[in-house]
Short mmCIF file of C-alpha atoms in Angstrom, two decimals:
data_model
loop_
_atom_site.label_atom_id
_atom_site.label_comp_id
_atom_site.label_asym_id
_atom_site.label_seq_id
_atom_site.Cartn_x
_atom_site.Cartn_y
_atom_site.Cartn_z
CA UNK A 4 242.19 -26.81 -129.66
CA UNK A 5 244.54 -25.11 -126.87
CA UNK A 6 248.14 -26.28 -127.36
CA UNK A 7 250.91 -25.72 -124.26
CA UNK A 8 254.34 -26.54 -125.28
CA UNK A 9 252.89 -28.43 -128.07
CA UNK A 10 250.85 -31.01 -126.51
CA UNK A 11 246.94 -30.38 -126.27
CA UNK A 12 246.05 -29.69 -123.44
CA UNK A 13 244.07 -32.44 -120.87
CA UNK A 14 241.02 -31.55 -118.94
CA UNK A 15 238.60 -34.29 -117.33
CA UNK A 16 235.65 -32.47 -118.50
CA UNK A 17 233.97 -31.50 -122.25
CA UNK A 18 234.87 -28.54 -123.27
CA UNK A 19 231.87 -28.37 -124.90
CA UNK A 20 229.69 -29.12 -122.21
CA UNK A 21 229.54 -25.60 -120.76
CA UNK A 22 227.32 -22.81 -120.96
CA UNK A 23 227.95 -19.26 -121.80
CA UNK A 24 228.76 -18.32 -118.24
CA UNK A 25 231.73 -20.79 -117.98
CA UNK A 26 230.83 -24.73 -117.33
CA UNK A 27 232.42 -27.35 -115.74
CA UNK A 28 234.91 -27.94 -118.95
CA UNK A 29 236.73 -24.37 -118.36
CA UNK A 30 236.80 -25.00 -114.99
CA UNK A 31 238.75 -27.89 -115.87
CA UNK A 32 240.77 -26.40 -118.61
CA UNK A 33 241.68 -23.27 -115.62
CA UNK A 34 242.63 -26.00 -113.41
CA UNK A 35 245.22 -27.60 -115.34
CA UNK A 36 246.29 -24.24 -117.37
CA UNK A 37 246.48 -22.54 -113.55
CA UNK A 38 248.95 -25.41 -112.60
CA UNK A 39 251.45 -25.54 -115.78
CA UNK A 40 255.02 -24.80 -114.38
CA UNK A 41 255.42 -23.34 -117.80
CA UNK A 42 252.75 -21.11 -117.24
CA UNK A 43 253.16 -19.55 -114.48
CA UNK A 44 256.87 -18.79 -114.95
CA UNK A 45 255.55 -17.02 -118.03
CA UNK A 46 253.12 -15.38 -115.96
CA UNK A 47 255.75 -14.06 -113.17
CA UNK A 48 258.25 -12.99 -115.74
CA UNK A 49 255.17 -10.96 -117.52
CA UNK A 50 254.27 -9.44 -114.33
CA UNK A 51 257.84 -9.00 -113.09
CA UNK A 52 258.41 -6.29 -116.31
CA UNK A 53 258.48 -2.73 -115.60
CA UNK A 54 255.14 -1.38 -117.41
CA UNK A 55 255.74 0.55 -120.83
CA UNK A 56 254.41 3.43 -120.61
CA UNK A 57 252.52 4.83 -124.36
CA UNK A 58 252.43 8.71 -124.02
CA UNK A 59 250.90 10.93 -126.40
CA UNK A 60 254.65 12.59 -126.83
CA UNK A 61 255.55 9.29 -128.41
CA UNK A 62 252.63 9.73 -130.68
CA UNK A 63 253.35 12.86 -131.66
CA UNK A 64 257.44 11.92 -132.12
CA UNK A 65 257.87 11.88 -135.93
CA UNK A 66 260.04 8.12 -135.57
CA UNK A 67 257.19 6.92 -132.77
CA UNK A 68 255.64 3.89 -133.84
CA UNK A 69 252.05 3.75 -135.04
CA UNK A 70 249.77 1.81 -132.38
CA UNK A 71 246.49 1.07 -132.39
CA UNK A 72 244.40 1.35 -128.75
CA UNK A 73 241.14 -0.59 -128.12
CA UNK A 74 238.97 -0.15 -125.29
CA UNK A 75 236.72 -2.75 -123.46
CA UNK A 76 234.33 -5.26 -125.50
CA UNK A 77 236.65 -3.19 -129.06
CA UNK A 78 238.75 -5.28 -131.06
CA UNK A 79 240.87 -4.79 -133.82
CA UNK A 80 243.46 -7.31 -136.04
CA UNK A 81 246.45 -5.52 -137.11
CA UNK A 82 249.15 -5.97 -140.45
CA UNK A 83 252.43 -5.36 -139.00
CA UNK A 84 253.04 -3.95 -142.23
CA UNK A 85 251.08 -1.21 -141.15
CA UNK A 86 251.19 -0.72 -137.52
CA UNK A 87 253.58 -1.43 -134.76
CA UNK A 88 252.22 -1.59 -131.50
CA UNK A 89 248.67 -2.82 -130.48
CA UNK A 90 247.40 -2.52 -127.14
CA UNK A 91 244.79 -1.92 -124.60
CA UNK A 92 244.47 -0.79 -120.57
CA UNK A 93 242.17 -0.68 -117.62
CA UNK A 94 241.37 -3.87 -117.17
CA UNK A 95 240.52 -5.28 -113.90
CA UNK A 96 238.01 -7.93 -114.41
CA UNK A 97 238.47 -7.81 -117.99
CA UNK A 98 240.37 -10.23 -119.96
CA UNK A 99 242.60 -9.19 -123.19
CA UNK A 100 242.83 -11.71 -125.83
CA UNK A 101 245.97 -12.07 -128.12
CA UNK A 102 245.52 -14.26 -131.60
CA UNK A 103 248.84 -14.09 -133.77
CA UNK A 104 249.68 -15.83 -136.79
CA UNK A 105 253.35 -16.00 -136.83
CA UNK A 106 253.75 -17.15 -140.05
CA UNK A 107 251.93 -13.83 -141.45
CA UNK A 108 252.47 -11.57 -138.41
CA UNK A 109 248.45 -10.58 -138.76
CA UNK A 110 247.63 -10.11 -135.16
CA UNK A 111 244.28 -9.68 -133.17
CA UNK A 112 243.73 -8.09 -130.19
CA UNK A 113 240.43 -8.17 -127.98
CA UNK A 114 239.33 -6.67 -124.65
CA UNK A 115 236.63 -8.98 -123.30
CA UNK A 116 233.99 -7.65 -120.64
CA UNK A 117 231.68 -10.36 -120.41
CA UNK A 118 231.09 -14.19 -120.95
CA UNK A 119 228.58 -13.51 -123.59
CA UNK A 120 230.42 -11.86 -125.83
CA UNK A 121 233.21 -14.34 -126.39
CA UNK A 122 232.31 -16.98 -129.04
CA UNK A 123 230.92 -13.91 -131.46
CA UNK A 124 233.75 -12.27 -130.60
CA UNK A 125 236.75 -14.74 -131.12
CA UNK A 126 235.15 -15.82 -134.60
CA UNK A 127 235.43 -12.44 -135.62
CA UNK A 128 238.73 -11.95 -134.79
CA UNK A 129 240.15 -15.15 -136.37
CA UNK A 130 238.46 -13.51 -139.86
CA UNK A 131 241.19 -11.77 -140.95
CA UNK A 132 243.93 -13.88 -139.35
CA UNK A 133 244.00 -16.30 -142.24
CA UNK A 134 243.21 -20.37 -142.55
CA UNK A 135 247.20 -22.03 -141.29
CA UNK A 136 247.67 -25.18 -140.24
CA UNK A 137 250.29 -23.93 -138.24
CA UNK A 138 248.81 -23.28 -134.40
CA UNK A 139 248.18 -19.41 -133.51
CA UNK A 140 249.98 -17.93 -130.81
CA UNK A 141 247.30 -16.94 -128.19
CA UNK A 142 248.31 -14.55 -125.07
CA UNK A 143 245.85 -14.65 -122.12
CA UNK A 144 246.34 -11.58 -119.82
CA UNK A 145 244.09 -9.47 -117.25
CA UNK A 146 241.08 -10.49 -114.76
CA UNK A 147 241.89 -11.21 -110.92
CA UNK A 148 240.80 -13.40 -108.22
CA UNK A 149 238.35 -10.62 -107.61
CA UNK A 150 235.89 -13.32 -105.82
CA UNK A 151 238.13 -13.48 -103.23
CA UNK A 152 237.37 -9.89 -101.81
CA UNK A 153 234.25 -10.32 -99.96
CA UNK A 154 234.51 -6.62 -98.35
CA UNK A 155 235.75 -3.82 -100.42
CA UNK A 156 236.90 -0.62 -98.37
CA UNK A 157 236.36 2.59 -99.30
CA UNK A 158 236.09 6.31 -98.16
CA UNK A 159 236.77 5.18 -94.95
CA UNK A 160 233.53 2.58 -94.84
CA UNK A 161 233.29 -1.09 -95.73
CA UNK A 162 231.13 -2.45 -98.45
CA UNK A 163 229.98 -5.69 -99.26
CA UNK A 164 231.34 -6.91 -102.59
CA UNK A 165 229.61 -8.52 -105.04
CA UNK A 166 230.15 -12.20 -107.19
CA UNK A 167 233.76 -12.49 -108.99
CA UNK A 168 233.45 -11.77 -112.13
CA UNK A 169 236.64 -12.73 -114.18
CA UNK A 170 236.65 -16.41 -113.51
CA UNK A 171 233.60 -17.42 -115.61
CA UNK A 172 235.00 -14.79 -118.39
CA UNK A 173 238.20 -17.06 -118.01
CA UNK A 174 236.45 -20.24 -118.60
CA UNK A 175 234.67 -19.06 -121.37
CA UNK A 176 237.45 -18.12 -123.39
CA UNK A 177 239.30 -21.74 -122.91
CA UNK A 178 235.74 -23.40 -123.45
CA UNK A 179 235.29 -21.87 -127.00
CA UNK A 180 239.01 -22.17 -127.81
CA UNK A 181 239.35 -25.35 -127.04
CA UNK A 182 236.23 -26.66 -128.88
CA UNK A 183 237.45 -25.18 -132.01
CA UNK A 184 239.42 -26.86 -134.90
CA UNK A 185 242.04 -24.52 -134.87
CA UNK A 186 245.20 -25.10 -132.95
CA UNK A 187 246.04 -22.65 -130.20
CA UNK A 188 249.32 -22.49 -128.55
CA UNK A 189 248.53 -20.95 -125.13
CA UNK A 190 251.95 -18.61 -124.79
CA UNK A 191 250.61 -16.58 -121.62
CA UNK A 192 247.83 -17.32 -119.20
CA UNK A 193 248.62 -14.21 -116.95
CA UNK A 194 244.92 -14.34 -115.35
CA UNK A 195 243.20 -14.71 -112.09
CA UNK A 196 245.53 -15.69 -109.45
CA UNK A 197 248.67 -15.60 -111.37
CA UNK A 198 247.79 -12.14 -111.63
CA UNK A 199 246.40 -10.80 -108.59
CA UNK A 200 248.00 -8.70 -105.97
CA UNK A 201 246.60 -7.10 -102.38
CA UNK A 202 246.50 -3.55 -101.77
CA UNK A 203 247.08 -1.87 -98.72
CA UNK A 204 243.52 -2.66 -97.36
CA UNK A 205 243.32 -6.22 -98.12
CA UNK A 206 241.66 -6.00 -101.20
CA UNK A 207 242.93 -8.63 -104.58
CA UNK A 208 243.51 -6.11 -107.40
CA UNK A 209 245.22 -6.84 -110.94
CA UNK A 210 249.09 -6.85 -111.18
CA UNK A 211 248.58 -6.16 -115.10
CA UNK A 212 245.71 -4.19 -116.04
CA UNK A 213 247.45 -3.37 -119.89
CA UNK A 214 249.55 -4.89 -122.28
CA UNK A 215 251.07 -4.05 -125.82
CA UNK A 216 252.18 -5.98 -128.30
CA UNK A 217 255.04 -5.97 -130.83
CA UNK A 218 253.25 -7.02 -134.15
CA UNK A 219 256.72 -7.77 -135.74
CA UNK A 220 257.88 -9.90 -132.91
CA UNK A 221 254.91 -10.90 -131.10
CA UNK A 222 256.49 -9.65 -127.86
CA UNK A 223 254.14 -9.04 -125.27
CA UNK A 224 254.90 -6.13 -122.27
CA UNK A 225 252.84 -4.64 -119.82
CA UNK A 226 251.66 -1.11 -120.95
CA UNK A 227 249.69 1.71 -119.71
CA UNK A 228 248.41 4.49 -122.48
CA UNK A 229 248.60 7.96 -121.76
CA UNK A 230 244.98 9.75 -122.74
CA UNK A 231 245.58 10.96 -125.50
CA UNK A 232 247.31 7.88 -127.14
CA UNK A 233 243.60 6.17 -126.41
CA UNK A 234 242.43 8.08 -129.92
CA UNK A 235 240.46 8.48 -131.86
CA UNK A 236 237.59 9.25 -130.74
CA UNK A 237 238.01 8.25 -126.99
CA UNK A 238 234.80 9.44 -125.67
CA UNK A 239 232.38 8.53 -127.76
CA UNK A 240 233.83 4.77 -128.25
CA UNK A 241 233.81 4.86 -124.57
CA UNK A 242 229.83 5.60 -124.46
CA UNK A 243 229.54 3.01 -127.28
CA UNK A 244 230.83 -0.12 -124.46
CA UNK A 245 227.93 1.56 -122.40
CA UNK A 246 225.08 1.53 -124.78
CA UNK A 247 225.83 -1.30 -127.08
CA UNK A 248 224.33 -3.90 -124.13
CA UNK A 249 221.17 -2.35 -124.85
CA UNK A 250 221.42 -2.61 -128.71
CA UNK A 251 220.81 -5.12 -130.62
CA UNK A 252 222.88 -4.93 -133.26
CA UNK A 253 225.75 -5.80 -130.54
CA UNK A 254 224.49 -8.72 -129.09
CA UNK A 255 226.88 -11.24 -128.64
CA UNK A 256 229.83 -9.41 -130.82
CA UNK A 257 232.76 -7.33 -129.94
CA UNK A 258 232.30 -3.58 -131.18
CA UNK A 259 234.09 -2.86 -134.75
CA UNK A 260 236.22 -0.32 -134.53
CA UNK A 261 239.50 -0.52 -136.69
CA UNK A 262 239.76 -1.45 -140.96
CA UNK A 263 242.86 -3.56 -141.17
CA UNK A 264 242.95 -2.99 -144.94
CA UNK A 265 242.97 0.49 -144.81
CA UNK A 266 244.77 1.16 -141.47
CA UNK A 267 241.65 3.62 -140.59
CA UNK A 268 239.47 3.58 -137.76
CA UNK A 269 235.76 3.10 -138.33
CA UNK A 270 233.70 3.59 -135.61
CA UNK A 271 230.61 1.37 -136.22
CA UNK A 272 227.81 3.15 -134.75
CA UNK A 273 225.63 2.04 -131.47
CA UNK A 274 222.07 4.06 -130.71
CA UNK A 275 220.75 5.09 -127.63
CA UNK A 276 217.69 6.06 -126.74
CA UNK A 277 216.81 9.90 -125.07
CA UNK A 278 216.26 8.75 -121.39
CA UNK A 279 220.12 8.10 -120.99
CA UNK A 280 220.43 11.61 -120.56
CA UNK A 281 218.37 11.77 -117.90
CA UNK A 282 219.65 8.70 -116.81
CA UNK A 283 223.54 10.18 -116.83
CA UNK A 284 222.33 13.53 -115.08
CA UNK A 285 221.13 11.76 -112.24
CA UNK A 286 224.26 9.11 -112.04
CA UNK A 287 226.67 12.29 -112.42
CA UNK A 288 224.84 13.31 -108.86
CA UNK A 289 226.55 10.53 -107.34
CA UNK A 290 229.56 11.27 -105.03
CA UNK A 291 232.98 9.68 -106.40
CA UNK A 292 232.76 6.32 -104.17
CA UNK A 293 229.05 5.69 -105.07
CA UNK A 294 229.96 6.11 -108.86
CA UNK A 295 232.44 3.83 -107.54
CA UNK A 296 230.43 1.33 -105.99
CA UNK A 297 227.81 1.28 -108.77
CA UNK A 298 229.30 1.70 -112.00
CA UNK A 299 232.47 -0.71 -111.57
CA UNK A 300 232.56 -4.75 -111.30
CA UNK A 301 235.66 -4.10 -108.95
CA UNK A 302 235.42 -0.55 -107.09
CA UNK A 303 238.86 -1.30 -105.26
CA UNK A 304 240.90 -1.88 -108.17
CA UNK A 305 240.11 1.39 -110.85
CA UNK A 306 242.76 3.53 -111.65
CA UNK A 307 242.41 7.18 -110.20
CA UNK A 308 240.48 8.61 -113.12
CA UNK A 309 237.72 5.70 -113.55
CA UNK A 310 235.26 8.19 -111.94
CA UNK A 311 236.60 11.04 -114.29
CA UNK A 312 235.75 9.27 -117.68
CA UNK A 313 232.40 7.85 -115.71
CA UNK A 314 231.50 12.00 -115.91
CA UNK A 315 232.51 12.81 -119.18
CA UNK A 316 230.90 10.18 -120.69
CA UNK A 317 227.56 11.35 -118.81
CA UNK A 318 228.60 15.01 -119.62
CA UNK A 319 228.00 13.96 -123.70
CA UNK A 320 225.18 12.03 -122.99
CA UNK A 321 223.63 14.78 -121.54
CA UNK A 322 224.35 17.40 -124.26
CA UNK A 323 223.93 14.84 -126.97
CA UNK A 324 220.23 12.85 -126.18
CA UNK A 325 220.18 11.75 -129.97
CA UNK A 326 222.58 9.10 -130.73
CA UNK A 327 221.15 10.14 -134.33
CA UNK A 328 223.61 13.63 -133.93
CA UNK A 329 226.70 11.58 -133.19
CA UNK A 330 225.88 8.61 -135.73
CA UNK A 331 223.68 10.46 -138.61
CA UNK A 332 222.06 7.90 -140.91
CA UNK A 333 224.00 4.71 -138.37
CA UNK A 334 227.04 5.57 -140.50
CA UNK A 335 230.78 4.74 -139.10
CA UNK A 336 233.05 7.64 -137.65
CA UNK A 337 236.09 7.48 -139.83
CA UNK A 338 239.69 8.69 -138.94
CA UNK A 339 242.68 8.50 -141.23
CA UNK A 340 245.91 8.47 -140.28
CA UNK A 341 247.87 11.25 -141.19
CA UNK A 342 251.61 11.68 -142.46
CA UNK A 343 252.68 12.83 -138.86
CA UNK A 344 250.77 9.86 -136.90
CA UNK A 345 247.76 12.38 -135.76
CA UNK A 346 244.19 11.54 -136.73
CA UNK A 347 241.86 13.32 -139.50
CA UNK A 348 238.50 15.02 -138.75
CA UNK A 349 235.64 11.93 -139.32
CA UNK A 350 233.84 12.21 -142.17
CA UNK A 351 230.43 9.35 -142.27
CA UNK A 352 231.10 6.17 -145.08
CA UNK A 353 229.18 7.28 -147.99
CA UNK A 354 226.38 4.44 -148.87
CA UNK A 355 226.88 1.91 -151.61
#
């Protein structure tokens, strides 16, 4: 149940009438959340906080303190005990998901991509949060009123735009935690309008597209991570958010990516199948605004190297056909953190 300042929150429809894309009971819930004076003054002091900025200098700094990054449809729950900082970027019609048990610090972090994955995904990462009776804190930042654009501009041209995508993510999230029988109390709901802006063209683009959050605290800041503070592993858990909506094994879960008990990153494996090489040489063919225009939900709001990773991602697809070479026997990739912060050389989980 979704708590705001205590009370549960009132919507004239079920939340447990909806469907996976977002029914008429998260409309409701987005309606009332949307107008909470509370709310929204949360929402404009968020967005009114200059962005921290997580280099990899700071990751290299012997006193910098230890973070853990997750990319789109990743999630990870952190001890505070172990790590300091969690946190995740470039979202635009993405949603990230906060879950923190204050009494325990445990804290969850998700970044959700897509209606379907959110009831898998929030029940794994309550597992490790523990069974209180006290409510969890829940933070709510990223999508845009991205349905609002209905002509997106670029390289001098205008395109049609297509169907908004981070509304019904919204209304999925409050639908599933609102039908649950733990308590929720909504601290941030910095989504959709309350986090939209308009760029020089006209065009609604996120205000936040990353957060990170202070596991001892709970504290919650705007945040942008430098590229190589988005490790381990960056590229190939960035092909992993590609391929996994082909695989099976992913269907309706978040990609695991981070042990909690052992502060090491395993990178559960995804397969694809030999054609997506072919597939990424003729997609790296593409000039910049058609990878643009066909590989992004919102093509006017990516940061200037969206079309970058797009290419390296194809570039190892291309030299690496076999997901078999970069996941032998569908074991993890494992890093361990080292003394100085940096991460080990993987090594695959030996079988039981």
């Amino acid at each position: 149940m979704l708590l705001v300042d205590g009370e549960p929150v009132s919507a004239s429809a079920s939340p447990t009438s909806g469907s996976s894309r977002g029914g008429s009971g998260g409309r409701e819930l987005v309606a009332a959340l949307m107008g909470n004076p509370g709310l929204r003054a949360a929402s404009e002091r968020l967005t009114a906080e200059p962005e921290r900025r997580i280099s990899s200098v700071e990751a290299e700094a012997a006193a910098a303190p230890r973070h853990v990054y997750v990319f789109q449809r990743e999630f990870a729950t952190v001890d505070p005990a172990r790590v300091e900082l969690v946190g995740t970027d470039e979202a635009t019609t993405c949603v990230g998901v906060v879950i923190r048990n204050n009494k325990t610090g445990m804290t969850s972090i998700s970044h959700m991509d897509f209606p379907k994955i959110v009831e898998g995904g929030l029940k794994q990462m309550l597992e490790l949060l523990g069974d209180d009776n006290a409510p969890f804190d829940v933070h709510l930042i990223g999508g845009f009123d991205d349905v609002s654009t209905k002509v997106v501009h670029s390289a001098g041209r205008k395109h049609i735009k297509q169907e908004g995508y981070s509304y019904p993510l919204c209304c999925r999230i409050l639908e599933v935690l609102h039908k649950s029988r733990q308590q929720f109390h909504l601290r941030t709901f910095c989504v959709l309008g309350s986090n939209t802006t308009t760029d020089s063209y006209g065009n609604t683009r996120p205000i936040i597209g990353g957060f990170v959050v202070e596991t001892s605290s709970g504290v919650v800041s705007p945040a942008s991570f430098e590229m190589n503070s988005r490790c381990p592993d960056e590229i190939v858990r960035r092909i992993r958010v590609s391929v996994s909506s082909y695989d099976p094994n992913w269907q309706g879960r978040l990609l695991e990516t981070y042990d909690t008990h052992s502060d090491a990153f395993e990178i559960a494996p995804a397969c694809w199948m030999p054609d997506w090489a072919e597939m990424a040489s003729s997609l790296n063919q593409l000039s910049d605004s058609e990878v643009l225009l066909q590989c992004s939900t919102s093509p006017a709001a990516e940061p200037p190297h969206f079309v970058e990773n797009e290419r390296r991602i194809w570039r190892y697809l291309i030299e690496n056909p076999y997901w078999q070479d970069t996941f032998p026997k569908y074991k993890p990739r494992v890093f361990h953190r080292t003394s100085d912060g940096r991460w080990s050389r993987y090594s695959i989980v030996s079988s039981s």
